[in-house]
Amino acid sequence: MVPAHDEAASLPATLRSIRAAARHPALSGVEVVTVVVADACADDTAAVARAGGALVARESFRNVGRARAAGAEAARRLLAAHGDRLWLATTDADTVVPPHWLAHQLRQARAGWDCVVGTVRVAPHPALSAATAARHDAHYFAGRPPGAGAWRHPHVHGANLGVALGPYLVAGGFPPYTYGEDRSLVAALEGTGHRVLRTDACPVVTSGRRDARAPHGFGAFLTALALG
């Protein structure tokens, strides 16, 4: 599921990457539905989403937490036959996921994890200077072990997150926050004793733009680094 506020320009690349991930051989026989929540959009986001093969929920929240929750509920209704076996994978409309993204999450779900919390890499952008990119990486990868060892990282991104429906509901779902809804959900899952995997094994590529859609979101963080 993908929340989107005026993302007609960036959404096609996101949807292409999700379609590619859905075609991974490991997902043979697995039903995959992409839901785009067009939230308070004044552009062609909804039309672009439909053209890209997604199901569209049009809302007027201007609130990413409510948009993600609406996407989860739409998926739950559409795939009701799967019950609590439904897996909710969420990303952002300015993000490209790798071809094995869904296969990776499915593998972890089958291994018994209730939630998969992934990492991001920042794509080059005209607004992102080399100095700001370097500051971001120094901050982001602090504490990462050398080599190819597992990294139980401290980050949470709605752009790279997956959760089983049952634990999602027990934890209360995405709260109606204008930012931090992803971190709050993961904290609730950890607080209720669910198995949360924090892994750098399957990062997504997210935009390096600084015109943030959500206050205090990733774009705002990059802006703060640029000013710092």
Tab-separated table of C-alpha atoms in Angstrom, residues 4-221:
chain	number	residue	atom	x	y	z
A	4	ALA	CA	0.233	9.588	-1.868
A	5	HIS	CA	-0.343	13.326	-1.669
A	6	ASP	CA	0.173	15.051	-5.050
A	7	GLU	CA	2.653	12.422	-6.250
A	8	ALA	CA	1.641	12.099	-9.921
A	9	ALA	CA	5.229	12.744	-11.044
A	10	SER	CA	7.006	10.193	-8.850
A	11	LEU	CA	4.313	7.530	-8.491
A	12	PRO	CA	4.837	5.733	-11.849
A	13	ALA	CA	8.362	4.647	-10.923
A	14	THR	CA	7.119	3.421	-7.538
A	15	LEU	CA	4.343	1.359	-9.104
A	16	ARG	CA	6.654	-0.092	-11.762
A	17	SER	CA	8.980	-1.288	-9.014
A	18	ILE	CA	6.104	-2.828	-7.038
A	19	ARG	CA	4.813	-4.626	-10.132
A	20	ALA	CA	8.287	-6.044	-10.721
A	21	ALA	CA	8.479	-7.178	-7.085
A	22	ALA	CA	5.070	-8.859	-7.401
A	23	ARG	CA	6.356	-10.890	-10.359
A	24	HIS	CA	9.177	-12.455	-8.339
A	25	PRO	CA	9.153	-16.273	-8.710
A	26	ALA	CA	8.905	-16.716	-4.936
A	27	LEU	CA	5.449	-15.109	-5.077
A	28	SER	CA	4.005	-17.661	-7.485
A	29	GLY	CA	0.468	-18.400	-6.317
A	30	VAL	CA	0.447	-15.476	-3.864
A	31	GLU	CA	-2.245	-12.860	-4.411
A	32	VAL	CA	-0.766	-9.355	-4.451
A	33	VAL	CA	-2.912	-6.214	-4.525
A	34	THR	CA	-1.480	-2.685	-4.615
A	35	VAL	CA	-3.567	0.020	-2.955
A	36	VAL	CA	-2.741	3.680	-3.473
A	37	VAL	CA	-4.398	6.100	-1.068
A	38	ALA	CA	-4.735	9.371	-2.970
A	39	ASP	CA	-4.912	11.713	-0.009
A	40	ALA	CA	-6.090	15.290	-0.568
A	41	CYS	CA	-4.615	15.331	-4.060
A	42	ALA	CA	-4.975	18.312	-6.387
A	43	ASP	CA	-3.084	16.615	-9.228
A	44	ASP	CA	-3.554	13.412	-11.260
A	45	THR	CA	-2.279	11.022	-8.596
A	46	ALA	CA	-5.449	8.903	-8.646
A	47	ALA	CA	-5.485	8.573	-12.440
A	48	VAL	CA	-1.776	7.764	-12.515
A	49	ALA	CA	-2.306	5.094	-9.854
A	50	ARG	CA	-5.115	3.448	-11.822
A	51	ALA	CA	-3.043	3.546	-15.011
A	52	GLY	CA	-0.266	1.827	-13.066
A	53	GLY	CA	-2.546	-1.052	-12.096
A	54	ALA	CA	-3.265	-0.020	-8.514
A	55	LEU	CA	-6.576	0.094	-6.730
A	56	VAL	CA	-7.262	3.622	-5.532
A	57	ALA	CA	-8.799	4.881	-2.310
A	58	ARG	CA	-9.495	8.613	-2.506
A	59	GLU	CA	-9.406	10.416	0.829
A	60	SER	CA	-9.107	13.985	2.059
A	61	PHE	CA	-7.233	13.487	5.321
A	62	ARG	CA	-3.961	15.317	4.550
A	63	ASN	CA	-2.632	12.989	7.218
A	64	VAL	CA	-0.187	10.181	6.451
A	65	GLY	CA	-1.144	8.074	9.467
A	66	ARG	CA	-4.804	8.064	8.500
A	67	ALA	CA	-3.872	7.439	4.864
A	68	ARG	CA	-1.760	4.391	5.724
A	69	ALA	CA	-4.542	3.088	7.984
A	70	ALA	CA	-7.060	3.581	5.174
A	71	GLY	CA	-4.811	1.647	2.815
A	72	ALA	CA	-4.530	-1.200	5.310
A	73	GLU	CA	-8.292	-1.292	5.757
A	74	ALA	CA	-8.877	-1.276	2.000
A	75	ALA	CA	-6.469	-4.199	1.600
A	76	ARG	CA	-8.167	-6.025	4.451
A	77	ARG	CA	-11.558	-5.678	2.756
A	78	LEU	CA	-10.250	-6.663	-0.667
A	79	LEU	CA	-8.413	-9.721	0.641
A	80	ALA	CA	-10.825	-10.698	3.410
A	81	ALA	CA	-10.670	-14.357	2.398
A	82	HIS	CA	-7.075	-14.501	3.659
A	83	GLY	CA	-8.058	-13.453	7.188
A	84	ASP	CA	-5.194	-12.826	9.576
A	85	ARG	CA	-2.773	-14.459	7.108
A	86	LEU	CA	-2.748	-11.189	5.174
A	87	TRP	CA	0.602	-9.420	5.048
A	88	LEU	CA	0.632	-5.623	4.728
A	89	ALA	CA	3.642	-4.166	2.918
A	90	THR	CA	3.893	-0.396	2.762
A	91	THR	CA	6.146	2.019	0.918
A	92	ASP	CA	6.031	5.660	-0.188
A	93	ALA	CA	5.128	7.282	-3.488
A	94	ASP	CA	8.643	8.691	-3.982
A	95	THR	CA	10.349	5.354	-3.376
A	96	VAL	CA	11.540	2.501	-5.593
A	97	VAL	CA	11.581	-0.993	-4.104
A	98	PRO	CA	13.977	-3.727	-5.321
A	99	PRO	CA	12.659	-6.713	-7.320
A	100	HIS	CA	12.987	-9.053	-4.322
A	101	TRP	CA	11.284	-6.696	-1.838
A	102	LEU	CA	8.024	-8.624	-1.468
A	103	ALA	CA	9.791	-11.988	-1.671
A	104	HIS	CA	12.074	-10.883	1.161
A	105	GLN	CA	9.121	-9.901	3.351
A	106	LEU	CA	7.258	-13.111	2.533
A	107	ARG	CA	10.303	-15.173	3.497
A	108	GLN	CA	10.537	-13.413	6.865
A	109	ALA	CA	6.801	-13.797	7.471
A	110	ARG	CA	7.052	-17.532	6.821
A	111	ALA	CA	9.994	-17.667	9.224
A	112	GLY	CA	7.710	-16.395	11.979
A	113	TRP	CA	8.408	-12.657	12.053
A	114	ASP	CA	5.391	-10.443	12.726
A	115	CYS	CA	6.932	-7.277	11.296
A	116	VAL	CA	9.851	-6.447	9.008
A	117	VAL	CA	11.446	-3.024	9.452
A	118	GLY	CA	13.753	-2.227	6.548
A	119	THR	CA	16.185	0.518	5.652
A	120	VAL	CA	16.508	3.106	2.893
A	121	ARG	CA	19.123	4.476	0.561
A	122	VAL	CA	18.813	8.065	-0.619
A	123	ALA	CA	18.624	8.673	-4.359
A	124	PRO	CA	20.602	11.553	-5.885
A	125	HIS	CA	18.557	14.719	-6.246
A	126	PRO	CA	19.379	18.267	-7.422
A	127	ALA	CA	18.367	19.579	-4.001
A	128	LEU	CA	20.642	17.149	-2.171
A	129	SER	CA	24.225	18.335	-1.988
A	130	ALA	CA	27.136	15.948	-1.605
A	131	ALA	CA	27.817	17.395	1.847
A	132	THR	CA	24.256	16.785	3.000
A	133	ALA	CA	24.325	13.254	1.598
A	134	ALA	CA	27.541	12.590	3.503
A	135	ARG	CA	26.021	13.939	6.728
A	136	HIS	CA	23.008	11.714	6.210
A	137	ASP	CA	25.113	8.603	5.713
A	138	ALA	CA	27.306	9.356	8.725
A	139	HIS	CA	24.225	9.676	10.894
A	140	TYR	CA	22.265	6.833	9.335
A	141	PHE	CA	24.968	4.173	9.387
A	142	ALA	CA	26.440	5.022	12.789
A	143	GLY	CA	26.704	1.807	14.753
A	144	ARG	CA	26.492	-0.447	11.712
A	145	PRO	CA	28.856	-3.411	12.145
A	146	PRO	CA	31.653	-3.752	9.587
A	147	GLY	CA	31.421	-6.338	6.870
A	148	ALA	CA	28.271	-8.208	5.955
A	149	GLY	CA	27.068	-8.921	9.472
A	150	ALA	CA	23.455	-8.456	10.492
A	151	TRP	CA	22.551	-4.938	11.606
A	152	ARG	CA	19.672	-4.498	14.045
A	153	HIS	CA	19.298	-0.892	12.992
A	154	PRO	CA	17.374	1.784	14.963
A	155	HIS	CA	15.429	3.249	12.015
A	156	VAL	CA	11.768	2.959	11.047
A	157	HIS	CA	10.488	3.949	7.612
A	158	GLY	CA	6.975	3.705	6.278
A	159	ALA	CA	8.779	3.447	2.935
A	160	ASN	CA	10.071	-0.020	3.872
A	161	LEU	CA	7.785	-1.763	6.315
A	162	GLY	CA	5.782	-4.968	6.420
A	163	VAL	CA	3.482	-6.383	9.087
A	164	ALA	CA	1.105	-9.294	9.505
A	165	LEU	CA	-2.534	-8.260	9.793
A	166	GLY	CA	-3.197	-9.953	13.142
A	167	PRO	CA	-0.331	-8.267	15.024
A	168	TYR	CA	-1.119	-5.017	13.206
A	169	LEU	CA	-4.649	-5.055	14.615
A	170	VAL	CA	-3.513	-6.060	18.105
A	171	ALA	CA	-1.064	-3.129	18.122
A	172	GLY	CA	-3.842	-0.720	17.148
A	173	GLY	CA	-2.793	-0.131	13.548
A	174	PHE	CA	-1.325	3.075	12.187
A	175	PRO	CA	-2.266	5.958	14.504
A	176	PRO	CA	-3.748	9.141	12.967
A	177	TYR	CA	-0.513	11.123	13.156
A	178	THR	CA	0.762	13.603	10.586
A	179	TYR	CA	4.228	12.096	11.083
A	180	GLY	CA	5.787	9.298	13.098
A	181	GLU	CA	2.901	6.891	12.501
A	182	ASP	CA	5.365	4.222	11.349
A	183	ARG	CA	7.550	4.531	14.446
A	184	SER	CA	4.503	4.464	16.720
A	185	LEU	CA	3.198	1.275	15.133
A	186	VAL	CA	6.540	-0.502	15.463
A	187	ALA	CA	6.874	0.643	19.082
A	188	ALA	CA	3.386	-0.724	19.800
A	189	LEU	CA	4.278	-4.046	18.158
A	190	GLU	CA	7.441	-4.322	20.224
A	191	GLY	CA	5.526	-3.288	23.347
A	192	THR	CA	2.971	-6.044	22.839
A	193	GLY	CA	5.651	-8.710	22.481
A	194	HIS	CA	5.490	-9.284	18.748
A	195	ARG	CA	8.521	-10.429	16.771
A	196	VAL	CA	9.988	-7.440	14.941
A	197	LEU	CA	12.883	-7.927	12.540
A	198	ARG	CA	15.044	-4.853	11.961
A	199	THR	CA	17.144	-5.634	8.923
A	200	ASP	CA	19.316	-3.929	6.316
A	201	ALA	CA	19.063	-6.926	3.994
A	202	CYS	CA	16.618	-5.344	1.530
A	203	PRO	CA	16.859	-1.527	1.404
A	204	VAL	CA	14.633	0.613	-0.796
A	205	VAL	CA	15.682	3.753	-2.655
A	206	THR	CA	13.857	6.882	-1.574
A	207	SER	CA	13.934	10.393	-2.978
A	208	GLY	CA	16.566	12.846	-1.841
A	209	ARG	CA	14.132	15.747	-2.293
A	210	ARG	CA	13.739	18.231	0.541
A	211	ASP	CA	10.183	19.449	-0.164
A	212	ALA	CA	8.662	17.256	2.505
A	213	ARG	CA	5.094	15.950	2.140
A	214	ALA	CA	4.866	15.240	5.871
A	215	PRO	CA	6.047	17.715	8.527
A	216	HIS	CA	9.047	16.338	10.385
A	217	GLY	CA	9.279	13.537	7.815
A	218	PHE	CA	12.307	12.379	5.847
A	219	GLY	CA	12.448	15.449	3.616
A	220	ALA	CA	12.378	17.688	6.668
A	221	PHE	CA	15.216	15.631	8.159
